[in-house]
């Protein structure tokens, strides 16, 4: 669009309105400043998928409120009064997800997301780009430390059914999110 504008009105006119097209570094800075708010709101597809999953309601009520995947995880990771692992796994299984303990300091816990189709996940991702297993492809685009896949993935039993799952390292995701 900038090239078309330069062809239509000329370089001098663009510079008269404050757009220094003759100096590439100045032009780059001006465009960066003008588009900064749009870049802040953009997220990668894997992150959009994970954020949608964390905000998804689980078909279970606690204290009169419907919990989300993220709220169950926060309750599990909470202080001394947090949920125990088995209880959190039962709640997340209602959404087709699993949960594994951390492997050591600074790692996990891990949210286990089946890589194949799953009815509960299809319901969560209905009307999104991630429907019918698309969540798996999106999550595989995440940085290797955030989503474990391939030989670092794991078979996890979810409601007694063994599922090959991608493992989302929630501690690594939190660190990445803090950095922006």
JSON list of C-alpha atoms in Angstrom, two decimals:
[
{"chain": "A", "resi": 1, "resn": "UNK", "atom": "CA", "xyz": [0.00, 0.00, 0.00]},
{"chain": "A", "resi": 2, "resn": "UNK", "atom": "CA", "xyz": [2.86, 2.33, 0.76]},
{"chain": "A", "resi": 3, "resn": "UNK", "atom": "CA", "xyz": [4.38, 1.73, -2.68]},
{"chain": "A", "resi": 4, "resn": "UNK", "atom": "CA", "xyz": [1.02, 2.40, -4.33]},
{"chain": "A", "resi": 5, "resn": "UNK", "atom": "CA", "xyz": [0.62, 5.62, -2.33]},
{"chain": "A", "resi": 6, "resn": "UNK", "atom": "CA", "xyz": [4.09, 6.72, -3.40]},
{"chain": "A", "resi": 7, "resn": "UNK", "atom": "CA", "xyz": [3.22, 6.04, -7.04]},
{"chain": "A", "resi": 8, "resn": "UNK", "atom": "CA", "xyz": [-0.07, 7.94, -6.81]},
{"chain": "A", "resi": 9, "resn": "UNK", "atom": "CA", "xyz": [0.94, 11.04, -4.82]},
{"chain": "A", "resi": 10, "resn": "UNK", "atom": "CA", "xyz": [4.73, 10.99, -5.06]},
{"chain": "A", "resi": 11, "resn": "UNK", "atom": "CA", "xyz": [7.55, 10.78, -2.55]},
{"chain": "A", "resi": 12, "resn": "UNK", "atom": "CA", "xyz": [7.55, 14.52, -1.80]},
{"chain": "A", "resi": 13, "resn": "UNK", "atom": "CA", "xyz": [3.87, 14.56, -0.81]},
{"chain": "A", "resi": 14, "resn": "UNK", "atom": "CA", "xyz": [4.34, 11.61, 1.55]},
{"chain": "A", "resi": 15, "resn": "UNK", "atom": "CA", "xyz": [7.28, 13.37, 3.18]},
{"chain": "A", "resi": 16, "resn": "UNK", "atom": "CA", "xyz": [5.25, 16.58, 3.48]},
{"chain": "A", "resi": 17, "resn": "UNK", "atom": "CA", "xyz": [2.66, 14.72, 5.59]},
{"chain": "A", "resi": 18, "resn": "UNK", "atom": "CA", "xyz": [5.42, 13.35, 7.84]},
{"chain": "A", "resi": 19, "resn": "UNK", "atom": "CA", "xyz": [6.17, 9.96, 6.33]},
{"chain": "A", "resi": 20, "resn": "UNK", "atom": "CA", "xyz": [9.92, 9.88, 5.57]},
{"chain": "A", "resi": 21, "resn": "UNK", "atom": "CA", "xyz": [9.94, 7.38, 2.71]},
{"chain": "A", "resi": 22, "resn": "UNK", "atom": "CA", "xyz": [13.45, 8.34, 1.58]},
{"chain": "A", "resi": 23, "resn": "UNK", "atom": "CA", "xyz": [14.99, 7.15, 4.89]},
{"chain": "A", "resi": 24, "resn": "UNK", "atom": "CA", "xyz": [14.27, 3.46, 5.46]},
{"chain": "A", "resi": 25, "resn": "UNK", "atom": "CA", "xyz": [15.25, 3.44, 9.17]},
{"chain": "A", "resi": 26, "resn": "UNK", "atom": "CA", "xyz": [12.98, 6.44, 9.90]},
{"chain": "A", "resi": 27, "resn": "UNK", "atom": "CA", "xyz": [10.16, 4.90, 7.83]},
{"chain": "A", "resi": 28, "resn": "UNK", "atom": "CA", "xyz": [10.51, 1.60, 9.70]},
{"chain": "A", "resi": 29, "resn": "UNK", "atom": "CA", "xyz": [10.31, 3.37, 13.07]},
{"chain": "A", "resi": 30, "resn": "UNK", "atom": "CA", "xyz": [7.26, 5.40, 11.99]},
{"chain": "A", "resi": 31, "resn": "UNK", "atom": "CA", "xyz": [5.45, 2.27, 10.78]},
{"chain": "A", "resi": 32, "resn": "UNK", "atom": "CA", "xyz": [6.43, 0.35, 13.89]},
{"chain": "A", "resi": 33, "resn": "UNK", "atom": "CA", "xyz": [5.01, 3.09, 16.13]},
{"chain": "A", "resi": 34, "resn": "UNK", "atom": "CA", "xyz": [1.82, 3.39, 14.07]},
{"chain": "A", "resi": 35, "resn": "UNK", "atom": "CA", "xyz": [1.18, -0.37, 14.10]},
{"chain": "A", "resi": 36, "resn": "UNK", "atom": "CA", "xyz": [2.33, -1.13, 17.66]},
{"chain": "A", "resi": 37, "resn": "UNK", "atom": "CA", "xyz": [-1.18, -1.49, 19.07]},
{"chain": "A", "resi": 38, "resn": "UNK", "atom": "CA", "xyz": [-2.10, -4.03, 16.38]},
{"chain": "A", "resi": 39, "resn": "UNK", "atom": "CA", "xyz": [0.99, -6.16, 17.05]},
{"chain": "A", "resi": 40, "resn": "UNK", "atom": "CA", "xyz": [0.30, -6.23, 20.79]},
{"chain": "A", "resi": 41, "resn": "UNK", "atom": "CA", "xyz": [-3.11, -7.80, 20.21]},
{"chain": "A", "resi": 42, "resn": "UNK", "atom": "CA", "xyz": [-1.80, -10.43, 17.79]},
{"chain": "A", "resi": 43, "resn": "UNK", "atom": "CA", "xyz": [-1.06, -13.88, 19.15]},
{"chain": "A", "resi": 44, "resn": "UNK", "atom": "CA", "xyz": [0.22, -16.96, 17.40]},
{"chain": "A", "resi": 45, "resn": "UNK", "atom": "CA", "xyz": [-2.27, -19.71, 16.53]},
{"chain": "A", "resi": 46, "resn": "UNK", "atom": "CA", "xyz": [-0.93, -22.15, 19.12]},
{"chain": "A", "resi": 47, "resn": "UNK", "atom": "CA", "xyz": [-1.35, -19.53, 21.83]},
{"chain": "A", "resi": 48, "resn": "UNK", "atom": "CA", "xyz": [-4.85, -18.61, 20.63]},
{"chain": "A", "resi": 49, "resn": "UNK", "atom": "CA", "xyz": [-5.74, -22.32, 20.77]},
{"chain": "A", "resi": 50, "resn": "UNK", "atom": "CA", "xyz": [-4.35, -22.77, 24.28]},
{"chain": "A", "resi": 51, "resn": "UNK", "atom": "CA", "xyz": [-6.04, -19.61, 25.58]},
{"chain": "A", "resi": 52, "resn": "UNK", "atom": "CA", "xyz": [-9.36, -20.79, 24.14]},
{"chain": "A", "resi": 53, "resn": "UNK", "atom": "CA", "xyz": [-8.87, -24.15, 25.85]},
{"chain": "A", "resi": 54, "resn": "UNK", "atom": "CA", "xyz": [-8.01, -22.59, 29.21]},
{"chain": "A", "resi": 55, "resn": "UNK", "atom": "CA", "xyz": [-11.10, -20.36, 29.06]},
{"chain": "A", "resi": 56, "resn": "UNK", "atom": "CA", "xyz": [-13.41, -23.22, 28.09]},
{"chain": "A", "resi": 57, "resn": "UNK", "atom": "CA", "xyz": [-16.12, -24.12, 30.61]},
{"chain": "A", "resi": 58, "resn": "UNK", "atom": "CA", "xyz": [-16.21, -27.65, 31.96]},
{"chain": "A", "resi": 59, "resn": "UNK", "atom": "CA", "xyz": [-19.57, -29.33, 32.25]},
{"chain": "A", "resi": 60, "resn": "UNK", "atom": "CA", "xyz": [-19.33, -29.40, 36.07]},
{"chain": "A", "resi": 61, "resn": "UNK", "atom": "CA", "xyz": [-20.52, -26.99, 38.73]},
{"chain": "A", "resi": 62, "resn": "UNK", "atom": "CA", "xyz": [-18.68, -26.17, 41.95]},
{"chain": "A", "resi": 63, "resn": "UNK", "atom": "CA", "xyz": [-20.26, -23.90, 44.54]},
{"chain": "A", "resi": 64, "resn": "UNK", "atom": "CA", "xyz": [-22.93, -22.86, 42.03]},
{"chain": "A", "resi": 65, "resn": "UNK", "atom": "CA", "xyz": [-20.35, -21.76, 39.46]},
{"chain": "A", "resi": 66, "resn": "UNK", "atom": "CA", "xyz": [-19.28, -23.47, 36.28]},
{"chain": "A", "resi": 67, "resn": "UNK", "atom": "CA", "xyz": [-15.53, -24.00, 36.27]},
{"chain": "A", "resi": 68, "resn": "UNK", "atom": "CA", "xyz": [-13.19, -23.52, 33.33]},
{"chain": "A", "resi": 69, "resn": "UNK", "atom": "CA", "xyz": [-10.13, -25.57, 32.43]},
{"chain": "A", "resi": 70, "resn": "UNK", "atom": "CA", "xyz": [-7.97, -22.67, 33.62]},
{"chain": "A", "resi": 71, "resn": "UNK", "atom": "CA", "xyz": [-9.78, -22.32, 36.95]},
{"chain": "A", "resi": 72, "resn": "UNK", "atom": "CA", "xyz": [-9.33, -26.04, 37.70]},
{"chain": "A", "resi": 73, "resn": "UNK", "atom": "CA", "xyz": [-5.62, -25.72, 36.94]},
{"chain": "A", "resi": 74, "resn": "UNK", "atom": "CA", "xyz": [-5.34, -22.62, 39.13]},
{"chain": "A", "resi": 75, "resn": "UNK", "atom": "CA", "xyz": [-7.12, -24.42, 41.99]},
{"chain": "A", "resi": 76, "resn": "UNK", "atom": "CA", "xyz": [-4.76, -27.38, 41.57]},
{"chain": "A", "resi": 77, "resn": "UNK", "atom": "CA", "xyz": [-1.68, -25.17, 41.61]},
{"chain": "A", "resi": 78, "resn": "UNK", "atom": "CA", "xyz": [-3.01, -23.06, 44.49]},
{"chain": "A", "resi": 79, "resn": "UNK", "atom": "CA", "xyz": [-1.48, -22.83, 47.93]},
{"chain": "A", "resi": 80, "resn": "UNK", "atom": "CA", "xyz": [-2.03, -25.43, 50.65]},
{"chain": "A", "resi": 81, "resn": "UNK", "atom": "CA", "xyz": [-5.76, -25.56, 49.95]},
{"chain": "A", "resi": 82, "resn": "UNK", "atom": "CA", "xyz": [-5.33, -26.50, 46.28]},
{"chain": "A", "resi": 83, "resn": "UNK", "atom": "CA", "xyz": [-7.10, -29.42, 44.66]},
{"chain": "A", "resi": 84, "resn": "UNK", "atom": "CA", "xyz": [-5.48, -32.80, 44.92]},
{"chain": "A", "resi": 85, "resn": "UNK", "atom": "CA", "xyz": [-4.22, -34.36, 41.68]},
{"chain": "A", "resi": 86, "resn": "UNK", "atom": "CA", "xyz": [-6.93, -37.03, 41.43]},
{"chain": "A", "resi": 87, "resn": "UNK", "atom": "CA", "xyz": [-9.75, -34.50, 41.88]},
{"chain": "A", "resi": 88, "resn": "UNK", "atom": "CA", "xyz": [-8.24, -32.12, 39.29]},
{"chain": "A", "resi": 89, "resn": "UNK", "atom": "CA", "xyz": [-7.76, -35.03, 36.85]},
{"chain": "A", "resi": 90, "resn": "UNK", "atom": "CA", "xyz": [-11.41, -36.04, 37.25]},
{"chain": "A", "resi": 91, "resn": "UNK", "atom": "CA", "xyz": [-12.59, -32.49, 36.51]},
{"chain": "A", "resi": 92, "resn": "UNK", "atom": "CA", "xyz": [-10.31, -32.05, 33.50]},
{"chain": "A", "resi": 93, "resn": "UNK", "atom": "CA", "xyz": [-11.30, -35.48, 32.14]},
{"chain": "A", "resi": 94, "resn": "UNK", "atom": "CA", "xyz": [-14.82, -34.09, 31.71]},
{"chain": "A", "resi": 95, "resn": "UNK", "atom": "CA", "xyz": [-13.28, -31.76, 29.11]},
{"chain": "A", "resi": 96, "resn": "UNK", "atom": "CA", "xyz": [-11.26, -34.59, 27.52]},
{"chain": "A", "resi": 97, "resn": "UNK", "atom": "CA", "xyz": [-7.99, -33.52, 29.15]},
{"chain": "A", "resi": 98, "resn": "UNK", "atom": "CA", "xyz": [-5.46, -35.08, 31.47]},
{"chain": "A", "resi": 99, "resn": "UNK", "atom": "CA", "xyz": [-3.09, -33.72, 34.10]},
{"chain": "A", "resi": 100, "resn": "UNK", "atom": "CA", "xyz": [0.36, -34.92, 35.15]},
{"chain": "A", "resi": 101, "resn": "UNK", "atom": "CA", "xyz": [2.52, -33.78, 38.05]},
{"chain": "A", "resi": 102, "resn": "UNK", "atom": "CA", "xyz": [5.65, -31.75, 37.52]},
{"chain": "A", "resi": 103, "resn": "UNK", "atom": "CA", "xyz": [8.80, -33.75, 36.80]},
{"chain": "A", "resi": 104, "resn": "UNK", "atom": "CA", "xyz": [11.03, -31.53, 38.87]},
{"chain": "A", "resi": 105, "resn": "UNK", "atom": "CA", "xyz": [11.63, -27.95, 39.99]},
{"chain": "A", "resi": 106, "resn": "UNK", "atom": "CA", "xyz": [10.58, -25.39, 37.41]},
{"chain": "A", "resi": 107, "resn": "UNK", "atom": "CA", "xyz": [8.70, -27.92, 35.27]},
{"chain": "A", "resi": 108, "resn": "UNK", "atom": "CA", "xyz": [5.01, -28.60, 34.89]},
{"chain": "A", "resi": 109, "resn": "UNK", "atom": "CA", "xyz": [2.44, -29.50, 35.89]},
{"chain": "A", "resi": 110, "resn": "UNK", "atom": "CA", "xyz": [1.54, -30.77, 32.45]},
{"chain": "A", "resi": 111, "resn": "UNK", "atom": "CA", "xyz": [-1.84, -30.42, 30.79]},
{"chain": "A", "resi": 112, "resn": "UNK", "atom": "CA", "xyz": [-2.31, -33.53, 28.63]},
{"chain": "A", "resi": 113, "resn": "UNK", "atom": "CA", "xyz": [-4.18, -32.70, 25.42]},
{"chain": "A", "resi": 114, "resn": "UNK", "atom": "CA", "xyz": [-5.14, -35.63, 23.18]},
{"chain": "A", "resi": 115, "resn": "UNK", "atom": "CA", "xyz": [-3.64, -35.19, 19.73]},
{"chain": "A", "resi": 116, "resn": "UNK", "atom": "CA", "xyz": [-6.47, -37.02, 17.96]},
{"chain": "A", "resi": 117, "resn": "UNK", "atom": "CA", "xyz": [-10.17, -36.33, 17.80]},
{"chain": "A", "resi": 118, "resn": "UNK", "atom": "CA", "xyz": [-12.06, -36.30, 21.07]},
{"chain": "A", "resi": 119, "resn": "UNK", "atom": "CA", "xyz": [-15.80, -35.56, 21.55]},
{"chain": "A", "resi": 120, "resn": "UNK", "atom": "CA", "xyz": [-15.37, -33.24, 24.53]},
{"chain": "A", "resi": 121, "resn": "UNK", "atom": "CA", "xyz": [-12.60, -31.28, 22.81]},
{"chain": "A", "resi": 122, "resn": "UNK", "atom": "CA", "xyz": [-14.64, -31.12, 19.61]},
{"chain": "A", "resi": 123, "resn": "UNK", "atom": "CA", "xyz": [-17.37, -29.48, 21.67]},
{"chain": "A", "resi": 124, "resn": "UNK", "atom": "CA", "xyz": [-14.90, -26.98, 23.17]},
{"chain": "A", "resi": 125, "resn": "UNK", "atom": "CA", "xyz": [-13.41, -26.08, 19.78]},
{"chain": "A", "resi": 126, "resn": "UNK", "atom": "CA", "xyz": [-16.69, -26.07, 17.86]},
{"chain": "A", "resi": 127, "resn": "UNK", "atom": "CA", "xyz": [-16.95, -23.02, 15.58]},
{"chain": "A", "resi": 128, "resn": "UNK", "atom": "CA", "xyz": [-13.19, -22.35, 15.77]},
{"chain": "A", "resi": 129, "resn": "UNK", "atom": "CA", "xyz": [-10.24, -23.02, 13.48]},
{"chain": "A", "resi": 130, "resn": "UNK", "atom": "CA", "xyz": [-9.21, -25.81, 15.86]},
{"chain": "A", "resi": 131, "resn": "UNK", "atom": "CA", "xyz": [-12.26, -28.08, 15.42]},
{"chain": "A", "resi": 132, "resn": "UNK", "atom": "CA", "xyz": [-11.95, -31.86, 14.82]},
{"chain": "A", "resi": 133, "resn": "UNK", "atom": "CA", "xyz": [-8.35, -32.28, 15.90]},
{"chain": "A", "resi": 134, "resn": "UNK", "atom": "CA", "xyz": [-7.13, -28.91, 14.58]},
{"chain": "A", "resi": 135, "resn": "UNK", "atom": "CA", "xyz": [-6.05, -28.12, 18.15]},
{"chain": "A", "resi": 136, "resn": "UNK", "atom": "CA", "xyz": [-3.29, -30.70, 17.76]},
{"chain": "A", "resi": 137, "resn": "UNK", "atom": "CA", "xyz": [-1.78, -29.02, 14.71]},
{"chain": "A", "resi": 138, "resn": "UNK", "atom": "CA", "xyz": [-2.01, -25.61, 16.34]},
{"chain": "A", "resi": 139, "resn": "UNK", "atom": "CA", "xyz": [-0.39, -26.73, 19.59]},
{"chain": "A", "resi": 140, "resn": "UNK", "atom": "CA", "xyz": [2.44, -28.43, 17.69]},
{"chain": "A", "resi": 141, "resn": "UNK", "atom": "CA", "xyz": [3.48, -24.95, 16.50]},
{"chain": "A", "resi": 142, "resn": "UNK", "atom": "CA", "xyz": [4.31, -23.90, 20.08]},
{"chain": "A", "resi": 143, "resn": "UNK", "atom": "CA", "xyz": [7.91, -23.62, 21.26]},
{"chain": "A", "resi": 144, "resn": "UNK", "atom": "CA", "xyz": [9.35, -27.03, 22.12]},
{"chain": "A", "resi": 145, "resn": "UNK", "atom": "CA", "xyz": [9.70, -26.20, 25.81]},
{"chain": "A", "resi": 146, "resn": "UNK", "atom": "CA", "xyz": [6.03, -25.26, 26.10]},
{"chain": "A", "resi": 147, "resn": "UNK", "atom": "CA", "xyz": [4.40, -28.17, 24.26]},
{"chain": "A", "resi": 148, "resn": "UNK", "atom": "CA", "xyz": [6.08, -31.55, 24.34]},
{"chain": "A", "resi": 149, "resn": "UNK", "atom": "CA", "xyz": [5.42, -33.65, 21.28]},
{"chain": "A", "resi": 150, "resn": "UNK", "atom": "CA", "xyz": [6.93, -36.55, 19.39]},
{"chain": "A", "resi": 151, "resn": "UNK", "atom": "CA", "xyz": [9.06, -38.70, 21.68]},
{"chain": "A", "resi": 152, "resn": "UNK", "atom": "CA", "xyz": [8.50, -36.21, 24.51]},
{"chain": "A", "resi": 153, "resn": "UNK", "atom": "CA", "xyz": [4.71, -36.65, 24.36]},
{"chain": "A", "resi": 154, "resn": "UNK", "atom": "CA", "xyz": [3.02, -39.35, 26.38]},
{"chain": "A", "resi": 155, "resn": "UNK", "atom": "CA", "xyz": [0.15, -41.80, 26.43]},
{"chain": "A", "resi": 156, "resn": "UNK", "atom": "CA", "xyz": [-2.23, -40.72, 29.19]},
{"chain": "A", "resi": 157, "resn": "UNK", "atom": "CA", "xyz": [-5.38, -42.45, 30.40]},
{"chain": "A", "resi": 158, "resn": "UNK", "atom": "CA", "xyz": [-8.35, -40.10, 30.30]},
{"chain": "A", "resi": 159, "resn": "UNK", "atom": "CA", "xyz": [-11.54, -41.64, 31.65]},
{"chain": "A", "resi": 160, "resn": "UNK", "atom": "CA", "xyz": [-9.93, -45.10, 31.33]},
{"chain": "A", "resi": 161, "resn": "UNK", "atom": "CA", "xyz": [-9.08, -44.62, 27.66]},
{"chain": "A", "resi": 162, "resn": "UNK", "atom": "CA", "xyz": [-5.40, -44.42, 26.68]},
{"chain": "A", "resi": 163, "resn": "UNK", "atom": "CA", "xyz": [-4.81, -41.36, 24.51]},
{"chain": "A", "resi": 164, "resn": "UNK", "atom": "CA", "xyz": [-1.62, -40.14, 22.86]},
{"chain": "A", "resi": 165, "resn": "UNK", "atom": "CA", "xyz": [-1.30, -36.61, 24.27]},
{"chain": "A", "resi": 166, "resn": "UNK", "atom": "CA", "xyz": [0.69, -33.47, 23.70]},
{"chain": "A", "resi": 167, "resn": "UNK", "atom": "CA", "xyz": [1.96, -32.19, 27.05]},
{"chain": "A", "resi": 168, "resn": "UNK", "atom": "CA", "xyz": [1.62, -28.48, 27.76]},
{"chain": "A", "resi": 169, "resn": "UNK", "atom": "CA", "xyz": [4.19, -27.47, 30.38]},
{"chain": "A", "resi": 170, "resn": "UNK", "atom": "CA", "xyz": [2.15, -24.91, 32.30]},
{"chain": "A", "resi": 171, "resn": "UNK", "atom": "CA", "xyz": [5.19, -23.47, 34.10]},
{"chain": "A", "resi": 172, "resn": "UNK", "atom": "CA", "xyz": [6.97, -22.89, 30.77]},
{"chain": "A", "resi": 173, "resn": "UNK", "atom": "CA", "xyz": [3.79, -21.35, 29.32]},
{"chain": "A", "resi": 174, "resn": "UNK", "atom": "CA", "xyz": [3.50, -19.01, 32.31]},
{"chain": "A", "resi": 175, "resn": "UNK", "atom": "CA", "xyz": [7.14, -17.90, 31.90]},
{"chain": "A", "resi": 176, "resn": "UNK", "atom": "CA", "xyz": [6.63, -17.28, 28.21]},
{"chain": "A", "resi": 177, "resn": "UNK", "atom": "CA", "xyz": [3.41, -15.35, 28.89]},
{"chain": "A", "resi": 178, "resn": "UNK", "atom": "CA", "xyz": [5.16, -13.12, 31.44]},
{"chain": "A", "resi": 179, "resn": "UNK", "atom": "CA", "xyz": [7.74, -12.14, 28.84]},
{"chain": "A", "resi": 180, "resn": "UNK", "atom": "CA", "xyz": [4.96, -11.05, 26.48]}
]
